[in-house]
mmCIF file of C-alpha atoms and ligand atoms in Angstrom:
data_model
loop_
_atom_site.group_PDB
_atom_site.id
_atom_site.type_symbol
_atom_site.label_atom_id
_atom_site.label_comp_id
_atom_site.label_asym_id
_atom_site.label_seq_id
_atom_site.Cartn_x
_atom_site.Cartn_y
_atom_site.Cartn_z
ATOM 1 C CA UNK A 134 0.000 0.000 0.000
ATOM 2 C CA UNK A 135 1.374 3.431 -0.923
ATOM 3 C CA UNK A 136 1.393 5.307 2.406
ATOM 4 C CA UNK A 137 1.564 8.785 0.800
ATOM 5 C CA UNK A 138 -1.649 8.134 -1.105
ATOM 6 C CA UNK A 139 -3.170 6.437 1.925
ATOM 7 C CA UNK A 140 -2.462 9.600 3.931
ATOM 8 C CA UNK A 141 -4.389 11.687 1.349
ATOM 9 C CA UNK A 142 -7.628 9.811 2.046
ATOM 10 C CA UNK A 143 -7.895 10.356 5.787
ATOM 11 C CA UNK A 144 -10.953 12.448 6.628
ATOM 12 C CA UNK A 145 -11.775 12.926 2.960
ATOM 13 C CA UNK A 146 -15.261 13.097 1.454
ATOM 14 C CA UNK A 147 -16.330 11.595 -1.871
ATOM 15 C CA UNK A 148 -18.753 14.051 -3.479
ATOM 16 C CA UNK A 149 -17.714 13.637 -7.125
ATOM 17 C CA UNK A 150 -14.729 11.883 -8.683
ATOM 18 C CA UNK A 151 -13.809 15.213 -10.296
ATOM 19 C CA UNK A 152 -12.134 15.898 -6.926
ATOM 20 C CA UNK A 153 -9.920 12.793 -7.188
ATOM 21 C CA UNK A 154 -6.685 12.274 -9.112
ATOM 22 C CA UNK A 155 -6.379 9.225 -11.356
ATOM 23 C CA UNK A 156 -3.836 7.625 -9.011
ATOM 24 C CA UNK A 157 -6.233 8.066 -6.090
ATOM 25 C CA UNK A 158 -9.047 6.369 -8.020
ATOM 26 C CA UNK A 159 -6.579 3.611 -8.913
ATOM 27 C CA UNK A 160 -5.773 3.214 -5.208
ATOM 28 C CA UNK A 161 -9.492 2.823 -4.382
ATOM 29 C CA UNK A 162 -9.977 0.248 -7.151
ATOM 30 C CA UNK A 163 -6.978 -1.813 -6.017
ATOM 31 C CA UNK A 164 -8.161 -1.631 -2.424
ATOM 32 C CA UNK A 165 -11.650 -2.740 -3.524
ATOM 33 C CA UNK A 166 -10.172 -5.821 -5.186
ATOM 34 C CA UNK A 167 -8.271 -6.611 -1.976
ATOM 35 C CA UNK A 168 -11.461 -6.154 0.067
ATOM 36 C CA UNK A 169 -13.306 -8.535 -2.268
ATOM 37 C CA UNK A 170 -10.532 -11.141 -1.956
ATOM 38 C CA UNK A 171 -10.908 -10.920 1.844
ATOM 39 C CA UNK A 172 -14.669 -11.534 1.640
ATOM 40 C CA UNK A 173 -15.869 -13.651 4.585
ATOM 41 C CA UNK A 174 -12.895 -12.895 6.840
ATOM 42 C CA UNK A 175 -13.711 -11.523 10.281
ATOM 43 C CA UNK A 176 -11.874 -8.225 10.367
ATOM 44 C CA UNK A 177 -13.431 -5.636 12.665
ATOM 45 C CA UNK A 178 -11.916 -2.487 11.242
ATOM 46 C CA UNK A 179 -14.906 -0.182 11.898
ATOM 47 C CA UNK A 180 -15.265 -1.036 15.587
ATOM 48 C CA UNK A 181 -16.250 2.066 17.555
ATOM 49 C CA UNK A 182 -17.237 3.999 14.396
ATOM 50 C CA UNK A 183 -20.683 5.299 13.487
ATOM 51 C CA UNK A 184 -22.218 6.106 10.091
ATOM 52 C CA UNK A 185 -25.303 8.243 9.382
ATOM 53 C CA UNK A 186 -27.141 7.120 6.246
ATOM 54 C CA UNK A 187 -29.333 9.970 4.964
ATOM 55 C CA UNK A 188 -31.831 9.097 2.241
ATOM 56 C CA UNK A 189 -34.172 11.487 0.404
ATOM 57 C CA UNK A 190 -34.594 8.883 -2.372
ATOM 58 C CA UNK A 191 -35.080 5.129 -2.243
ATOM 59 C CA UNK A 192 -32.267 2.591 -2.483
ATOM 60 C CA UNK A 193 -31.566 -1.124 -2.332
ATOM 61 C CA UNK A 194 -27.904 -1.549 -3.321
ATOM 62 C CA UNK A 195 -26.395 1.646 -1.958
ATOM 63 C CA UNK A 196 -28.096 1.433 1.414
ATOM 64 C CA UNK A 197 -27.385 -2.299 1.797
ATOM 65 C CA UNK A 198 -23.774 -1.918 0.640
ATOM 66 C CA UNK A 199 -23.077 0.809 3.198
ATOM 67 C CA UNK A 200 -24.947 -0.945 6.012
ATOM 68 C CA UNK A 201 -23.486 -4.396 5.512
ATOM 69 C CA UNK A 202 -19.940 -3.255 4.707
ATOM 70 C CA UNK A 203 -19.845 -1.076 7.813
ATOM 71 C CA UNK A 204 -21.831 -3.289 10.182
ATOM 72 C CA UNK A 205 -20.031 -6.549 9.457
ATOM 73 C CA UNK A 206 -16.767 -4.963 10.549
ATOM 74 C CA UNK A 207 -18.095 -3.683 13.871
ATOM 75 C CA UNK A 208 -19.365 -0.240 12.798
ATOM 76 C CA UNK A 209 -22.791 1.099 13.760
ATOM 77 C CA UNK A 210 -24.825 2.417 10.792
ATOM 78 C CA UNK A 211 -27.967 4.489 11.432
ATOM 79 C CA UNK A 212 -30.553 4.842 8.632
ATOM 80 C CA UNK A 213 -32.303 8.221 8.535
ATOM 81 C CA UNK A 214 -34.852 8.973 5.819
ATOM 82 C CA UNK A 215 -36.575 12.309 5.355
ATOM 83 C CA UNK A 216 -39.548 10.743 7.153
ATOM 84 C CA UNK A 217 -37.275 10.538 10.213
ATOM 85 C CA UNK A 218 -35.301 13.771 10.279
ATOM 86 C CA UNK A 219 -35.670 17.417 9.316
ATOM 87 C CA UNK A 220 -33.279 17.835 6.438
ATOM 88 C CA UNK A 221 -33.681 21.282 4.983
ATOM 89 C CA UNK A 222 -37.299 21.447 6.178
ATOM 90 C CA UNK A 223 -37.626 22.998 9.662
ATOM 91 C CA UNK A 224 -33.876 22.516 10.256
ATOM 92 C CA UNK A 225 -31.265 23.734 7.810
ATOM 93 C CA UNK A 226 -28.886 21.298 6.127
ATOM 94 C CA UNK A 227 -26.031 23.251 7.766
ATOM 95 C CA UNK A 228 -27.392 22.726 11.283
ATOM 96 C CA UNK A 229 -28.159 19.064 10.653
ATOM 97 C CA UNK A 230 -24.584 18.615 9.395
ATOM 98 C CA UNK A 231 -23.128 20.300 12.487
ATOM 99 C CA UNK A 232 -25.086 18.013 14.814
ATOM 100 C CA UNK A 233 -24.414 14.799 12.869
ATOM 101 C CA UNK A 234 -20.721 15.691 12.756
ATOM 102 C CA UNK A 235 -20.678 15.680 16.585
ATOM 103 C CA UNK A 236 -22.168 12.192 16.776
ATOM 104 C CA UNK A 237 -21.047 10.251 13.715
ATOM 105 C CA UNK A 238 -17.706 9.256 12.225
ATOM 106 C CA UNK A 239 -19.061 9.714 8.665
ATOM 107 C CA UNK A 240 -22.219 10.550 6.703
ATOM 108 C CA UNK A 241 -23.673 9.073 3.516
ATOM 109 C CA UNK A 242 -26.209 11.156 1.594
ATOM 110 C CA UNK A 243 -28.559 10.123 -1.217
ATOM 111 C CA UNK A 244 -30.914 12.747 -2.548
ATOM 112 C CA UNK A 245 -31.656 15.435 -5.053
ATOM 113 C CA UNK A 246 -29.238 18.329 -4.985
ATOM 114 C CA UNK A 247 -25.466 18.104 -5.264
ATOM 115 C CA UNK A 248 -25.366 21.282 -3.142
ATOM 116 C CA UNK A 249 -26.865 19.345 -0.200
ATOM 117 C CA UNK A 250 -24.058 16.787 -0.132
ATOM 118 C CA UNK A 251 -21.538 19.617 -0.501
ATOM 119 C CA UNK A 252 -23.058 21.481 2.451
ATOM 120 C CA UNK A 253 -23.041 18.332 4.570
ATOM 121 C CA UNK A 254 -19.337 17.955 3.823
ATOM 122 C CA UNK A 255 -18.413 21.562 4.487
ATOM 123 C CA UNK A 256 -20.367 21.846 7.763
ATOM 124 C CA UNK A 257 -20.067 18.435 9.430
ATOM 125 C CA UNK A 258 -16.301 18.062 9.792
ATOM 126 C CA UNK A 259 -16.504 14.334 8.965
ATOM 127 C CA UNK A 260 -16.180 12.446 5.668
ATOM 128 C CA UNK A 261 -19.350 12.601 3.550
ATOM 129 C CA UNK A 262 -20.067 10.087 0.800
ATOM 130 C CA UNK A 263 -22.343 10.901 -2.136
ATOM 131 C CA UNK A 264 -24.640 7.888 -2.512
ATOM 132 C CA UNK A 265 -26.339 9.528 -5.557
ATOM 133 C CA UNK A 266 -27.612 12.981 -6.366
ATOM 134 C CA UNK A 267 -29.295 14.318 -9.492
ATOM 135 C CA UNK A 268 -25.801 15.216 -10.733
ATOM 136 C CA UNK A 269 -23.468 12.360 -9.789
ATOM 137 C CA UNK A 270 -23.274 8.764 -8.555
ATOM 138 C CA UNK A 271 -19.551 8.352 -7.813
ATOM 139 C CA UNK A 272 -19.638 5.172 -5.708
ATOM 140 C CA UNK A 273 -21.522 3.443 -8.531
ATOM 141 C CA UNK A 274 -18.923 4.043 -11.200
ATOM 142 C CA UNK A 275 -16.084 2.732 -9.047
ATOM 143 C CA UNK A 276 -17.969 -0.589 -8.964
ATOM 144 C CA UNK A 277 -18.540 -0.335 -12.727
ATOM 145 C CA UNK A 278 -14.856 0.067 -13.536
ATOM 146 C CA UNK A 279 -13.971 -2.669 -11.042
ATOM 147 C CA UNK A 280 -16.348 -4.991 -12.922
ATOM 148 C CA UNK A 281 -14.890 -3.972 -16.282
ATOM 149 C CA UNK A 282 -11.410 -4.798 -14.964
ATOM 150 C CA UNK A 283 -12.522 -8.166 -13.584
ATOM 151 C CA UNK A 284 -13.371 -9.106 -17.157
ATOM 152 C CA UNK A 285 -10.704 -7.373 -19.226
ATOM 153 C CA UNK A 286 -7.833 -6.370 -16.922
ATOM 154 C CA UNK A 287 -6.545 -2.782 -16.686
ATOM 155 C CA UNK A 288 -9.301 -0.455 -17.875
ATOM 156 C CA UNK A 289 -6.967 1.960 -19.692
ATOM 157 C CA UNK A 290 -7.704 1.900 -23.420
ATOM 158 C CA UNK A 291 -10.872 -0.174 -23.056
ATOM 159 C CA UNK A 292 -14.108 1.036 -24.672
ATOM 160 C CA UNK A 293 -17.216 1.596 -22.566
ATOM 161 C CA UNK A 294 -20.392 2.634 -24.346
ATOM 162 C CA UNK A 295 -23.356 4.108 -22.482
ATOM 163 C CA UNK A 296 -26.643 3.841 -24.385
ATOM 164 C CA UNK A 297 -29.686 5.701 -23.061
ATOM 165 C CA UNK A 298 -30.318 8.868 -21.059
ATOM 166 C CA UNK A 299 -26.995 10.593 -21.647
ATOM 167 C CA UNK A 300 -27.612 13.442 -19.240
ATOM 168 C CA UNK A 301 -28.309 11.429 -16.114
ATOM 169 C CA UNK A 302 -26.204 11.066 -12.977
ATOM 170 C CA UNK A 303 -24.722 7.690 -13.955
ATOM 171 C CA UNK A 304 -23.737 8.723 -17.499
ATOM 172 C CA UNK A 305 -22.177 11.922 -16.104
ATOM 173 C CA UNK A 306 -20.188 10.023 -13.484
ATOM 174 C CA UNK A 307 -19.008 7.481 -16.054
ATOM 175 C CA UNK A 308 -17.764 10.346 -18.209
ATOM 176 C CA UNK A 309 -15.727 11.641 -15.284
ATOM 177 C CA UNK A 310 -14.161 8.328 -14.227
ATOM 178 C CA UNK A 311 -13.425 7.283 -17.824
ATOM 179 C CA UNK A 312 -11.788 10.655 -18.526
ATOM 180 C CA UNK A 313 -9.606 10.259 -15.448
ATOM 181 C CA UNK A 314 -8.578 6.650 -16.091
ATOM 182 C CA UNK A 315 -8.092 6.684 -19.865
ATOM 183 C CA UNK A 316 -11.164 4.604 -20.711
ATOM 184 C CA UNK A 317 -12.656 5.430 -24.139
ATOM 185 C CA UNK A 318 -16.230 6.468 -23.377
ATOM 186 C CA UNK A 319 -19.027 6.845 -25.908
ATOM 187 C CA UNK A 320 -22.469 8.138 -24.970
ATOM 188 C CA UNK A 321 -25.136 7.127 -27.468
ATOM 189 C CA UNK A 322 -28.224 9.194 -26.808
ATOM 190 C CA UNK A 323 -30.757 11.331 -28.680
ATOM 191 C CA UNK A 324 -29.505 14.938 -28.953
ATOM 192 C CA UNK A 325 -32.248 16.123 -26.558
ATOM 193 C CA UNK A 326 -30.582 14.052 -23.832
ATOM 194 C CA UNK A 327 -26.948 14.933 -24.472
ATOM 195 C CA UNK A 328 -24.790 15.407 -21.383
ATOM 196 C CA UNK A 329 -24.415 19.115 -20.588
ATOM 197 C CA UNK A 330 -21.604 20.985 -22.323
ATOM 198 C CA UNK A 331 -20.227 22.267 -19.055
ATOM 199 C CA UNK A 332 -19.353 18.717 -17.986
ATOM 200 C CA UNK A 333 -18.024 17.789 -21.436
ATOM 201 C CA UNK A 334 -15.769 20.850 -21.372
ATOM 202 C CA UNK A 335 -14.627 20.022 -17.844
ATOM 203 C CA UNK A 336 -13.725 16.480 -18.918
ATOM 204 C CA UNK A 337 -11.966 17.509 -22.168
ATOM 205 C CA UNK A 338 -8.568 18.443 -20.657
ATOM 206 C CA UNK A 339 -8.763 15.496 -18.235
ATOM 207 C CA UNK A 340 -9.329 13.018 -21.060
ATOM 208 C CA UNK A 341 -6.639 14.702 -23.158
ATOM 209 C CA UNK A 342 -4.223 13.983 -20.297
ATOM 210 C CA UNK A 343 -5.250 10.360 -19.817
ATOM 211 C CA UNK A 344 -5.700 9.448 -23.485
ATOM 212 C CA UNK A 345 -9.426 8.722 -23.129
ATOM 213 C CA UNK A 346 -11.528 9.396 -26.223
ATOM 214 C CA UNK A 347 -14.882 10.813 -25.133
ATOM 215 C CA UNK A 348 -17.672 10.807 -27.728
ATOM 216 C CA UNK A 349 -21.313 11.867 -27.674
ATOM 217 C CA UNK A 350 -23.466 10.711 -30.587
ATOM 218 C CA UNK A 351 -26.930 9.490 -31.545
ATOM 219 C CA UNK A 352 -25.492 6.869 -33.910
ATOM 220 C CA UNK A 353 -26.084 3.361 -32.582
ATOM 221 C CA UNK A 354 -23.448 1.884 -34.879
ATOM 222 C CA UNK A 355 -20.819 3.541 -32.660
ATOM 223 C CA UNK A 356 -21.350 0.729 -30.184
ATOM 224 C CA UNK A 357 -18.971 -1.204 -32.481
ATOM 225 C CA UNK A 358 -15.938 -2.696 -30.749
ATOM 226 C CA UNK A 359 -17.155 -1.951 -27.203
ATOM 227 C CA UNK A 360 -15.761 -3.979 -24.330
ATOM 228 C CA UNK A 361 -18.847 -3.042 -22.329
ATOM 229 C CA UNK A 362 -22.299 -1.718 -23.162
ATOM 230 C CA UNK A 363 -23.968 0.073 -20.268
ATOM 231 C CA UNK A 364 -27.464 1.368 -19.771
ATOM 232 C CA UNK A 365 -29.570 2.833 -16.972
ATOM 233 C CA UNK A 366 -33.261 3.563 -16.463
ATOM 234 C CA UNK A 367 -34.873 6.031 -18.853
ATOM 235 C CA UNK A 368 -36.541 7.934 -16.021
ATOM 236 C CA UNK A 369 -34.383 8.569 -13.002
ATOM 237 C CA UNK A 370 -35.751 9.061 -9.504
ATOM 238 C CA UNK A 371 -37.477 12.428 -9.238
ATOM 239 C CA UNK A 372 -38.271 12.590 -12.985
ATOM 240 C CA UNK A 373 -41.332 10.345 -12.974
ATOM 241 C CA UNK A 374 -43.402 13.000 -14.800
ATOM 242 C CA UNK A 375 -41.070 12.596 -17.821
ATOM 243 C CA UNK A 376 -41.760 8.875 -18.284
ATOM 244 C CA UNK A 377 -43.912 9.061 -21.465
ATOM 245 C CA UNK A 378 -41.563 11.586 -23.080
ATOM 246 C CA UNK A 379 -38.514 9.411 -22.323
ATOM 247 C CA UNK A 380 -40.110 6.246 -23.683
ATOM 248 C CA UNK A 381 -40.842 8.094 -26.930
ATOM 249 C CA UNK A 382 -37.300 9.470 -27.161
ATOM 250 C CA UNK A 383 -35.378 6.411 -26.020
ATOM 251 C CA UNK A 384 -37.238 3.405 -27.450
ATOM 252 C CA UNK A 385 -34.817 3.202 -30.435
ATOM 253 C CA UNK A 386 -31.969 3.034 -27.889
ATOM 254 C CA UNK A 387 -33.124 -0.091 -26.074
ATOM 255 C CA UNK A 388 -30.281 -2.523 -25.323
ATOM 256 C CA UNK A 389 -31.435 -5.780 -26.906
ATOM 257 C CA UNK A 390 -29.705 -8.631 -28.762
ATOM 258 C CA UNK A 391 -29.736 -6.642 -32.034
ATOM 259 C CA UNK A 392 -27.932 -3.754 -30.398
ATOM 260 C CA UNK A 393 -25.456 -6.038 -28.607
ATOM 261 C CA UNK A 394 -24.678 -7.699 -31.965
ATOM 262 C CA UNK A 395 -23.627 -4.287 -33.336
ATOM 263 C CA UNK A 396 -20.507 -4.448 -31.139
ATOM 264 C CA UNK A 397 -19.212 -7.082 -33.542
ATOM 265 C CA UNK A 398 -17.723 -8.949 -30.593
ATOM 266 C CA UNK A 399 -18.792 -12.106 -28.789
ATOM 267 C CA UNK A 400 -17.076 -11.134 -25.514
ATOM 268 C CA UNK A 401 -18.690 -7.719 -24.938
ATOM 269 C CA UNK A 402 -20.174 -7.497 -21.458
ATOM 270 C CA UNK A 403 -23.395 -5.776 -20.469
ATOM 271 C CA UNK A 404 -23.483 -3.479 -17.429
ATOM 272 C CA UNK A 405 -26.399 -1.824 -15.609
ATOM 273 C CA UNK A 406 -26.283 0.028 -12.291
ATOM 274 C CA UNK A 407 -29.735 -1.386 -11.398
ATOM 275 C CA UNK A 408 -32.599 -1.219 -10.663
ATOM 276 C CA UNK A 409 -33.574 -2.142 -14.234
ATOM 277 C CA UNK A 410 -36.919 -1.791 -15.970
ATOM 278 C CA UNK A 411 -36.783 -4.892 -18.144
ATOM 279 C CA UNK A 412 -38.549 -4.281 -21.447
ATOM 280 C CA UNK A 413 -37.659 -0.572 -21.440
ATOM 281 C CA UNK A 414 -33.932 0.254 -21.449
ATOM 282 C CA UNK A 415 -32.891 -3.415 -21.636
ATOM 283 C CA UNK A 416 -34.521 -6.673 -22.615
ATOM 284 C CA UNK A 417 -34.611 -9.585 -20.174
ATOM 285 C CA UNK A 418 -32.592 -11.808 -22.509
ATOM 286 C CA UNK A 419 -29.661 -9.358 -22.340
ATOM 287 C CA UNK A 420 -29.657 -8.511 -18.626
ATOM 288 C CA UNK A 421 -30.390 -12.108 -17.600
ATOM 289 C CA UNK A 422 -28.198 -13.607 -20.316
ATOM 290 C CA UNK A 423 -24.538 -14.651 -20.563
ATOM 291 C CA UNK A 424 -23.191 -11.205 -21.498
ATOM 292 C CA UNK A 425 -24.576 -9.586 -18.346
ATOM 293 C CA UNK A 426 -22.284 -8.722 -15.438
ATOM 294 C CA UNK A 427 -24.951 -6.649 -13.669
ATOM 295 C CA UNK A 428 -25.017 -8.945 -10.637
ATOM 296 C CA UNK A 429 -21.231 -8.887 -10.140
ATOM 297 C CA UNK A 430 -21.467 -5.136 -10.540
ATOM 298 C CA UNK A 431 -24.110 -4.954 -7.784
ATOM 299 C CA UNK A 432 -21.916 -7.001 -5.439
ATOM 300 C CA UNK A 433 -18.958 -4.780 -6.243
ATOM 301 C CA UNK A 434 -20.877 -1.802 -4.851
ATOM 302 C CA UNK A 435 -20.231 -3.257 -1.404
ATOM 303 C CA UNK A 436 -16.499 -3.839 -1.911
ATOM 304 C CA UNK A 437 -15.864 -0.403 -3.402
ATOM 305 C CA UNK A 438 -17.924 1.321 -0.712
ATOM 306 C CA UNK A 439 -16.038 -0.566 2.001
ATOM 307 C CA UNK A 440 -12.757 0.515 0.412
ATOM 308 C CA UNK A 441 -13.809 4.192 0.427
ATOM 309 C CA UNK A 442 -14.788 3.993 4.102
ATOM 310 C CA UNK A 443 -11.635 2.105 5.137
ATOM 311 C CA UNK A 444 -9.435 4.709 3.460
ATOM 312 C CA UNK A 445 -11.263 7.847 4.589
ATOM 313 C CA UNK A 446 -11.813 6.659 8.176
ATOM 314 C CA UNK A 447 -8.159 5.623 8.498
ATOM 315 C CA UNK A 448 -9.114 2.023 9.213
ATOM 316 C CA UNK A 449 -6.656 0.267 6.917
HETATM 317 N N1 CP B 550 -27.347 1.259 -8.294
HETATM 318 C C1 CP B 550 -27.919 1.791 -7.211
HETATM 319 O O1 CP B 550 -27.523 2.854 -6.724
HETATM 320 O O2 CP B 550 -28.924 1.053 -6.688
HETATM 321 P P1 CP B 550 -29.913 1.532 -5.556
HETATM 322 O O3 CP B 550 -30.724 2.645 -6.117
HETATM 323 O O4 CP B 550 -30.739 0.317 -5.227
HETATM 324 O O5 CP B 550 -29.098 1.995 -4.376
HETATM 325 N N1 NVA B 551 -30.192 7.222 -12.856
HETATM 326 C C1 NVA B 551 -30.803 6.416 -11.827
HETATM 327 C C2 NVA B 551 -29.773 5.651 -11.083
HETATM 328 C C3 NVA B 551 -30.295 4.717 -10.035
HETATM 329 C C4 NVA B 551 -29.205 4.000 -9.321
HETATM 330 C C5 NVA B 551 -31.591 7.299 -10.907
HETATM 331 O O1 NVA B 551 -31.096 8.377 -10.536
HETATM 332 O O2 NVA B 551 -32.720 6.949 -10.545
#
């Protein structure tokens, strides 16, 4: 373990991977692989630590990954939904952060605004982990790249193609991590759902440095040669009123056997952050078929999340 890098993680939040250097992301990925290899061992590295889990939106994987990763090593996680606490209603986010920072070793937040997770980090004095906002889903994409590497080795120079809602939190976070790590990343989406230019411009110098080719297109043939094809739901949490509009826009972009065949490769893997709406963004024969690594990817959420907590809480 590189102790200089290790030192950089102590007390650190994970709000977006834009804040992390490539070598720091590499460190987290390598640590995640080590954590996975240790699966089932009885280490108790979080003994005496506490974790507040704040949820404005629903979750299966993220909540369970944080709770089980922390709890099985002696930590005490506390789940707090907006039905339980005043978060921004009746009590400001700043005041909630100050109080939680006095009682907890770390905070996880899942919700709407990126500014909320940023305020929690700036006011609590403890590490804060972004478990998904409208803008980013950084813990997800660590698990995605880990899964890509389990299948193809070092991710640098590999091609990951996201097909679907190109402006959502997962597509945006993939663009960031791929730019940092030198993964060629293609977003195939209708122009109305292109990722915002601000993010593309932010990623341009990063990808120039790493050698990643970042492309945004509506041409499905650009899936050709992909190591991995990735999709996500067409309507993200909080956008339920857009469902009909998204189905109309995105139906041609469904990931089905015809689309997978356009890669021209037999070994392309399929990734999905889950939950999936089978029959919309992906057909059951793809997500439940031999190309799918969605279930490994879901498990890897736990290992990557444990790695982030071990590093930032100085529990290595
Ligand atoms: N992928 C993911 O974040 O899943 P959950 O919404 O179930 O946490
Ligand atoms: N884009 C999806 C991801 C779910 C993990 C959403 O925000 O609902």
